[in-house]
Each structure stands twice: as structure tokens, then as C-alpha cells.
Coordinates of C-alpha atoms in Angstrom, one line a residue:
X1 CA 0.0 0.0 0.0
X2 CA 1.0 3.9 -0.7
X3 CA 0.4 5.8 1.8
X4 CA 0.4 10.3 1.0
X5 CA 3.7 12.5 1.6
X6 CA 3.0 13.1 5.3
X7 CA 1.7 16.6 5.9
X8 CA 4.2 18.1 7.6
X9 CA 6.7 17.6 4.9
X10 CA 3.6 19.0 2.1
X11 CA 3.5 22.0 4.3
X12 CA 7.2 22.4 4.9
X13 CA 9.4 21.6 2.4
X14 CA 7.5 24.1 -0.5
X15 CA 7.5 27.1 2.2
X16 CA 11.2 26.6 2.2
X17 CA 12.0 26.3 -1.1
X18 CA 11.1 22.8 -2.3
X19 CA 8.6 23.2 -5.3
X20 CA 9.4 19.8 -7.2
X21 CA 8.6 15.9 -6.3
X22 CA 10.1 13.6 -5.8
X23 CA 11.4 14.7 -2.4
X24 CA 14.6 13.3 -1.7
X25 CA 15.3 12.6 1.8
X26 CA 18.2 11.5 3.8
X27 CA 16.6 9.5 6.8
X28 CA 17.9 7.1 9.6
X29 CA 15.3 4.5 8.6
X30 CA 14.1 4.3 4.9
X31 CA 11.6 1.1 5.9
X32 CA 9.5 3.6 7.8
X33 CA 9.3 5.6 4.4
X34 CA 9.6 3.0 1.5
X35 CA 5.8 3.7 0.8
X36 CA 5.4 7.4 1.1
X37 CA 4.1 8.7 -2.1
X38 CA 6.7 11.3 -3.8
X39 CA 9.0 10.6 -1.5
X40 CA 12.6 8.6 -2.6
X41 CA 14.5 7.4 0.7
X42 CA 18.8 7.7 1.2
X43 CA 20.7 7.0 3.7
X44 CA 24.2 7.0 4.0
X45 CA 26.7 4.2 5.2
X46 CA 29.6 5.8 6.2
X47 CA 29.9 9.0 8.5
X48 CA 29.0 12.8 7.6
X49 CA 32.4 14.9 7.1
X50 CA 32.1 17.6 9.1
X51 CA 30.0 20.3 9.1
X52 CA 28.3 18.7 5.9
X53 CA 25.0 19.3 7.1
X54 CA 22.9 22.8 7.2
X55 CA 20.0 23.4 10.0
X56 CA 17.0 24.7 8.3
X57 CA 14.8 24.2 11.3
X58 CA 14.5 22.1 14.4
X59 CA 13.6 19.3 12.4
X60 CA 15.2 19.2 8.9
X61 CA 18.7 19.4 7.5
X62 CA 19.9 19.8 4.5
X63 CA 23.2 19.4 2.8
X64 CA 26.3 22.0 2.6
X65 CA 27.2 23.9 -0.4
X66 CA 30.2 21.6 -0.3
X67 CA 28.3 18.4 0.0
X68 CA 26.2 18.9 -2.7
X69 CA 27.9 18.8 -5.8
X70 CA 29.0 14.9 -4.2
X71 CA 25.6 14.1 -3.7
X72 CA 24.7 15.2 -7.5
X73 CA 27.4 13.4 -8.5
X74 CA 26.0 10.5 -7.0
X75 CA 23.1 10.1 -9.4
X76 CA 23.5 9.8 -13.2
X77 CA 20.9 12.0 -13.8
X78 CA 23.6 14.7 -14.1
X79 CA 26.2 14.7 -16.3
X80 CA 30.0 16.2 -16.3
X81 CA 28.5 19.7 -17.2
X82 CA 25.4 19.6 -15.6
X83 CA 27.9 19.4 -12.5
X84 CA 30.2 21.9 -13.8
X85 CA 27.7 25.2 -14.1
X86 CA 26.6 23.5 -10.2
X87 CA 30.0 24.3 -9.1
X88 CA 30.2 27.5 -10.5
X89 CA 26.7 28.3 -9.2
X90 CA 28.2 27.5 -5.8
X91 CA 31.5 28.8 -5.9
X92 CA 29.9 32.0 -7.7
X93 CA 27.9 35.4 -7.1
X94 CA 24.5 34.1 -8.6
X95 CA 21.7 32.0 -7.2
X96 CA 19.4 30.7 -10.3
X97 CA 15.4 31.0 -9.1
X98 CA 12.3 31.7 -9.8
X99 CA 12.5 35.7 -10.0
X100 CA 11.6 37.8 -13.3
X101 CA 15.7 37.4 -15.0
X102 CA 16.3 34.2 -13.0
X103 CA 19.0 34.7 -10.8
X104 CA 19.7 36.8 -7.4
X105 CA 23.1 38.1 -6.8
X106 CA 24.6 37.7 -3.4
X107 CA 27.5 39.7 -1.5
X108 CA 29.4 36.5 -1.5
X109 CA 30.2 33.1 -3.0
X110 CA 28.3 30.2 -0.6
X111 CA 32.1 28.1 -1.2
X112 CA 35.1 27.8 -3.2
X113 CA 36.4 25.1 -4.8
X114 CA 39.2 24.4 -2.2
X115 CA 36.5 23.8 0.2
X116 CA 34.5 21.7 -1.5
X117 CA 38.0 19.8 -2.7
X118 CA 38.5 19.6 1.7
X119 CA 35.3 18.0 2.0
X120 CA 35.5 15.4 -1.2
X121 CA 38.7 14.5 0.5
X122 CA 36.5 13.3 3.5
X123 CA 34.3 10.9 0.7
X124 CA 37.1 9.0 -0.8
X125 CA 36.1 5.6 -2.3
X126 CA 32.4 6.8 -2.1
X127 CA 30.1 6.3 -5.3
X128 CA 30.3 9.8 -7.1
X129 CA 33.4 11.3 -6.0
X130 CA 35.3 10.8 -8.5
X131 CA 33.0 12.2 -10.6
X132 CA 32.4 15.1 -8.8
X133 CA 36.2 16.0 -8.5
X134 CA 36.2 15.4 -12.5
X135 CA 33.8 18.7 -12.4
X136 CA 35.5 20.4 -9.5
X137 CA 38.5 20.7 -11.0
X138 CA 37.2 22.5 -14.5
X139 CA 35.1 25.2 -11.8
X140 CA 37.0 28.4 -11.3
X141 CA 35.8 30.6 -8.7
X142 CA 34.0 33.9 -9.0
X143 CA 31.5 33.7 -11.4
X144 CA 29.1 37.0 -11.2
X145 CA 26.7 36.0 -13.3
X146 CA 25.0 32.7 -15.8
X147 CA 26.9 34.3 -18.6
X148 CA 30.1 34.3 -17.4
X149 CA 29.8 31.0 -16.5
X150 CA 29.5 30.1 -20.4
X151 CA 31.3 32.2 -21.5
X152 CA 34.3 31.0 -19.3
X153 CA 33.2 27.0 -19.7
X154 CA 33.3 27.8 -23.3
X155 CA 36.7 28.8 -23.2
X156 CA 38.5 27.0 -20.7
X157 CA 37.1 23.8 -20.5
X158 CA 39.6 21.3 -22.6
X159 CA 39.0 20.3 -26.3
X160 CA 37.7 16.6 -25.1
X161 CA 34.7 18.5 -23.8
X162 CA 34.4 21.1 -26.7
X163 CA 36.2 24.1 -25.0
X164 CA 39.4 25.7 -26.2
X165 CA 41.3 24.8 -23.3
X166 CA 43.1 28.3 -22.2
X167 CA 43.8 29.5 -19.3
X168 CA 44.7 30.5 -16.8
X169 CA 41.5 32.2 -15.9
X170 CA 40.3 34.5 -13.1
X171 CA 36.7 35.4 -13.3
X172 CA 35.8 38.9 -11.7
X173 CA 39.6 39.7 -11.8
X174 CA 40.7 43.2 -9.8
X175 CA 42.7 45.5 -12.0
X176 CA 43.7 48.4 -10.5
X177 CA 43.2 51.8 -12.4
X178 CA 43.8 55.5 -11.4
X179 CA 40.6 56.0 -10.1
X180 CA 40.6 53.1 -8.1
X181 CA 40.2 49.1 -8.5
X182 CA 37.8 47.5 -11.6
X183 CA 37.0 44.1 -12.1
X184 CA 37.2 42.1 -15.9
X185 CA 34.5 39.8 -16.2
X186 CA 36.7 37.0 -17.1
X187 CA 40.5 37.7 -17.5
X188 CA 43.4 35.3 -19.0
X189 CA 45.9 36.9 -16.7
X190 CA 49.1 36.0 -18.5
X191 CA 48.0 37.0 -21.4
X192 CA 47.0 40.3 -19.8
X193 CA 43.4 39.7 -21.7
X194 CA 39.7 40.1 -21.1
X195 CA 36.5 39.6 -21.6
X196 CA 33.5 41.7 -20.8
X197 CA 29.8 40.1 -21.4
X198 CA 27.6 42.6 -22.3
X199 CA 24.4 40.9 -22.9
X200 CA 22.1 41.7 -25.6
X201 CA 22.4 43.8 -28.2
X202 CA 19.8 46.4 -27.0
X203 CA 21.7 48.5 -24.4
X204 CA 20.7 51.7 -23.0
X205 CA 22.8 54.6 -24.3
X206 CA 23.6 55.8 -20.7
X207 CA 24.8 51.8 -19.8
X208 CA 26.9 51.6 -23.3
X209 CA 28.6 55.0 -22.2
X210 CA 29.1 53.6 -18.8
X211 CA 30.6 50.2 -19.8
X212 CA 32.8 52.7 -22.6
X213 CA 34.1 54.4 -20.0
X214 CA 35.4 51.8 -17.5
X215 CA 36.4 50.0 -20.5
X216 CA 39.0 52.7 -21.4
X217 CA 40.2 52.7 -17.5
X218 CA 41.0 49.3 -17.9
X219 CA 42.7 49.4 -21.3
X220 CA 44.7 52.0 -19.3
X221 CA 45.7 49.5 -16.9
X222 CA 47.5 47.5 -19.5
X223 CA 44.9 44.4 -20.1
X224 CA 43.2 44.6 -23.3
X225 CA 39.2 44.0 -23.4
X226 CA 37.5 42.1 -26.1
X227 CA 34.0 43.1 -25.6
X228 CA 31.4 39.7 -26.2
X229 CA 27.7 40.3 -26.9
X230 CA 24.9 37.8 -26.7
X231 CA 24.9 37.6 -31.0
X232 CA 28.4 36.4 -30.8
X233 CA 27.5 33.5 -28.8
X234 CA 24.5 32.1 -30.8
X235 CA 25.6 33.3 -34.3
X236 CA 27.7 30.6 -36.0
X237 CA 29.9 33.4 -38.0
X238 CA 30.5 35.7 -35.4
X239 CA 31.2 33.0 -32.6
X240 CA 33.9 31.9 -35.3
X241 CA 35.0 35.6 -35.4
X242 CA 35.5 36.0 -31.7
X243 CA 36.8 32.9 -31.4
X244 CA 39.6 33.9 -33.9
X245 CA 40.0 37.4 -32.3
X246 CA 40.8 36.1 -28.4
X247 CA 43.7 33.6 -30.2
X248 CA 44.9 36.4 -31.9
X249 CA 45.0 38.4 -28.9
X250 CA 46.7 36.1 -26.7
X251 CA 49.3 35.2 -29.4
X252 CA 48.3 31.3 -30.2
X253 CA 48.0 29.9 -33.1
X254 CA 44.3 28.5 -33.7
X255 CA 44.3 25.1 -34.7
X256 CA 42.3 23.5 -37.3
X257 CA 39.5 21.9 -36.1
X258 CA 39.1 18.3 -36.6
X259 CA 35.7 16.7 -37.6
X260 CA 35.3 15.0 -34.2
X261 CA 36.2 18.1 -32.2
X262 CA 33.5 20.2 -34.2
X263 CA 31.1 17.7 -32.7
X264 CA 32.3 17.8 -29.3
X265 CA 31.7 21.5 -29.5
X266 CA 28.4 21.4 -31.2
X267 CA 27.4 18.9 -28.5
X268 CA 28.9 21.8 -25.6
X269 CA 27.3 25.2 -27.3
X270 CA 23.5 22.4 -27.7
X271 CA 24.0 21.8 -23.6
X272 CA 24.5 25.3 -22.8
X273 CA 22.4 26.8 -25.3
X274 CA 18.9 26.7 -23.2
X275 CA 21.3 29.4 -20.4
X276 CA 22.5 31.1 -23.2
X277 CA 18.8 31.8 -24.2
X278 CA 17.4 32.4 -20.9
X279 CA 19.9 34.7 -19.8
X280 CA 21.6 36.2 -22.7
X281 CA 19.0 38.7 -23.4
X282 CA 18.9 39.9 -19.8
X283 CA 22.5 40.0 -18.0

């Protein structure tokens, strides 16, 4: 026999956040709950690493920004960059939700990489860590935004996956200028190179004088900006173009691509495509 989601948890769980089912609950006996009606039962085997788990109220717990990119891992219902844009979710300055552009920023990251690295360190030999460390370690911290996320994975993560594999990277990178400190959206800082996102092509003329402006401060500074709009990430021609233009600029010589790393790409730019369209038009 089913039995229904007990009420507590229909009351609780979508006042604090929880608007899809199945729930997925870590519980000391899954027997008591194998029949509960949009409910799926965990529980773990070995102990907790440290401060792993968050107190949401007297009753519930959830997991740490650091647990849960193991506990996605876990589950092959994400893939490698499913759990990539997690990490830099986490490690970021953006929430995704439900709001009118999708995202809330925040006055700081909720981890970093090295401490979600600390707590996978406490998980070795469990199911999904290796697979989360495989996402971990393509995550740079930083990330103010959905689009610089892409516009970063695009970029950095290595050929295999259908980036151009450069680097290094620092993503919201402080530049010092005359009139005090700017930050480049995402800057390849040996090659004294960034890029600024500046979302659709539809700008106010007061934001396009603003973003002119600190532009020149920064040029000033000695890093030279490459300025990326929304058309040149879903136009085939001008995604070539930039492409071709942030080689140029940081003196490598662009390989031909081979047949099977077009794919790899085209299979990249089709995963991230849905963010690109969501939020290209609005960050």
C-alpha cells in the first residue's frame, strides 16, 4: 500500500523552497518511508564529514554547499557539465530562481572550490566522487553571473569536452586603475586579456557610455578588453569571429578543427544553449 507525503513535509518543504517531487530525503530508517508517495529514501553508510549538514529548522537538515555537488554526483541524472555550471553556481555570485531574469546576486560566494575539494577529500572511495572531482576541477571561482559561466566554460574547459582549453583564468579579476580598482568579467591573466559580457544587443545609451568608460580605465591599466555580446554566442559566424580574435589576442596559433572536435563542440554550445537563451538577453 501507498500511503500520502506526510503533511508536515507538504507544508514544509515548498514554504522553504522545495517546489518539485520527488522529495529526496536522507533519513535514519528508509523502511518507515519506503511507501510514502513522492518521496525517494537515502541513507548514508559511512559518517558525515564535518559540518556537511545545514539546519533549516529544528527538524530538517539539508546538505552544505560543499556536500552537494557529491551528492549530484552521485546520481546519473547529471552529467559532467550539468555538475560543472553546479560548481560555479556555488562557488559563484548568482543563485538561479524563480525571479523575473532568473538569478539573485549575493554579497558572496556560498564556497570555493578548495573547500568543496576539503570535503571530497573526507568521501574518498564513495560512489560519485570521482565524478564530482572530474567537475570540481574544471570550476574556477568567482563567477558573477549565468553568462560568465559560459562564457568561461566555453573557453576554458579542454578540447575533449568542446572548449578551447586556455587558461589561466580569473573570473571577476581586480585590475587596479587611477581611479581606483575595476573588475574584468573573465581575464586570461598571463595574457594580460579580457573579456566583458555585455548581454544583448539592445543597451541603454547611458549603460553603453558607462561600460565605454570603465572600459578605457581598464585598457589604461595595461589588459586589453574584447567586448562579447549575446549575438556572438549564438551566431555561427560571429562566434567563429571571436573565437579567432581572443587567439589572436593572446598570441596562439588557432588550430584547425578536426571533424570530431566540431562535434564535441556542437554537442557543448546544444547543452549550454537553453542558459545562453534564458539569460543572454537579460545579464
Amino acid at each position: 500500500m501507498i500511503i500520502e507525503t506526510p503533511p508536515w513535509l507538504e507544508d514544509e518543504l515548498p514554504r522553504l523552497g522545495v517546489t518539485t517531487k520527488p522529495y529526496h530525503l536522507m533519513v535514519g530508517n528508509p523502511s518507515a518511508w519506503h511507501h510514502c508517495e513522492g518521496v525517494v529514501c537515502h541513507k548514508r553508510s559511512t559518517p558525515q564529514p564535518p559540518r556537511s549538514l545545514v539546519a533549516i529548522n529544528d527538524d530538517i537538515r539539508t546538505s552544505s554547499p560543499e556536500l552537494l555537488l557529491y551528492d549530484l554526483a552521485s546520481y546519473t541524472d547529471f552529467d559532467l557539465i550539468d555538475l560543472i555550471l553546479v560548481g560555479y553556481e556555488l562557488c559563484g555570485t548568482y543563485v538561479l530562481d524563480q525571479s523575473w531574469d532568473g538569478m539573485t546576486n549575493t554579497d558572496a560566494p556560498m564556497t570555493s572550490a578548495a573547500k568543496i575539494n576539503r570535503c571530497l577529500c573526507r568521501l574518498v572511495g564513495m560512489p560519485g566522487v570521482a565524478r564530482a572531482r572530474a567537475a570540481l576541477s574544471l570550476v574556477h571561482d568567482g563567477s558573477n553571473s549565468p553568462m560568465e559561466t559560459i562564457l568561461c566554460m566555453l573557453f576554458t574547459l579542454p578540447r575533449k569536452l568542446g572548449g578551447y582549453g586556455l587558461g589561466p583564468v580569473s573570473l571577476n579579476h581586480k585590475m587596479a586603475t587611477a581611479t581606483g580598482p575595476r573588475w574584468v568579467d573573465v581575464a586570461f591573466t598571463a595574457a594580460a586579456l579580457g573579456l566583458e559580457y555585455k548581454g544583448a544587443q539592445a543597451h541603454s545609451i547611458e549603460r553603453t557610455k558607462r561600460d565605454d568608460r570603465r572600459q578605457n580605465k581598464l585598457v589604461g591599466s595595461g589588459m586589453t578588453i574584447i567586448n562579447v555580446w549575446y549575438e556572438d554566442l549564438v551566431t555561427p559566424h560571429l562566434f567563429e569571429q571571436l573565437v579567432a580574435d581572443i587567439f589572436h589576442a593572446m598570441g596562439k596559433r588557432l588550430r584547425i578543427r578536426s571533424a570530431s572536435f566540431s562535434v564535441r563542440r556542437a554537442l557543448l554550445m546544444q547543452k549550454l544553449m537553453p542558459a545562453i537563451t534564458r539569460f543572454g538577453s537579460l545579464v
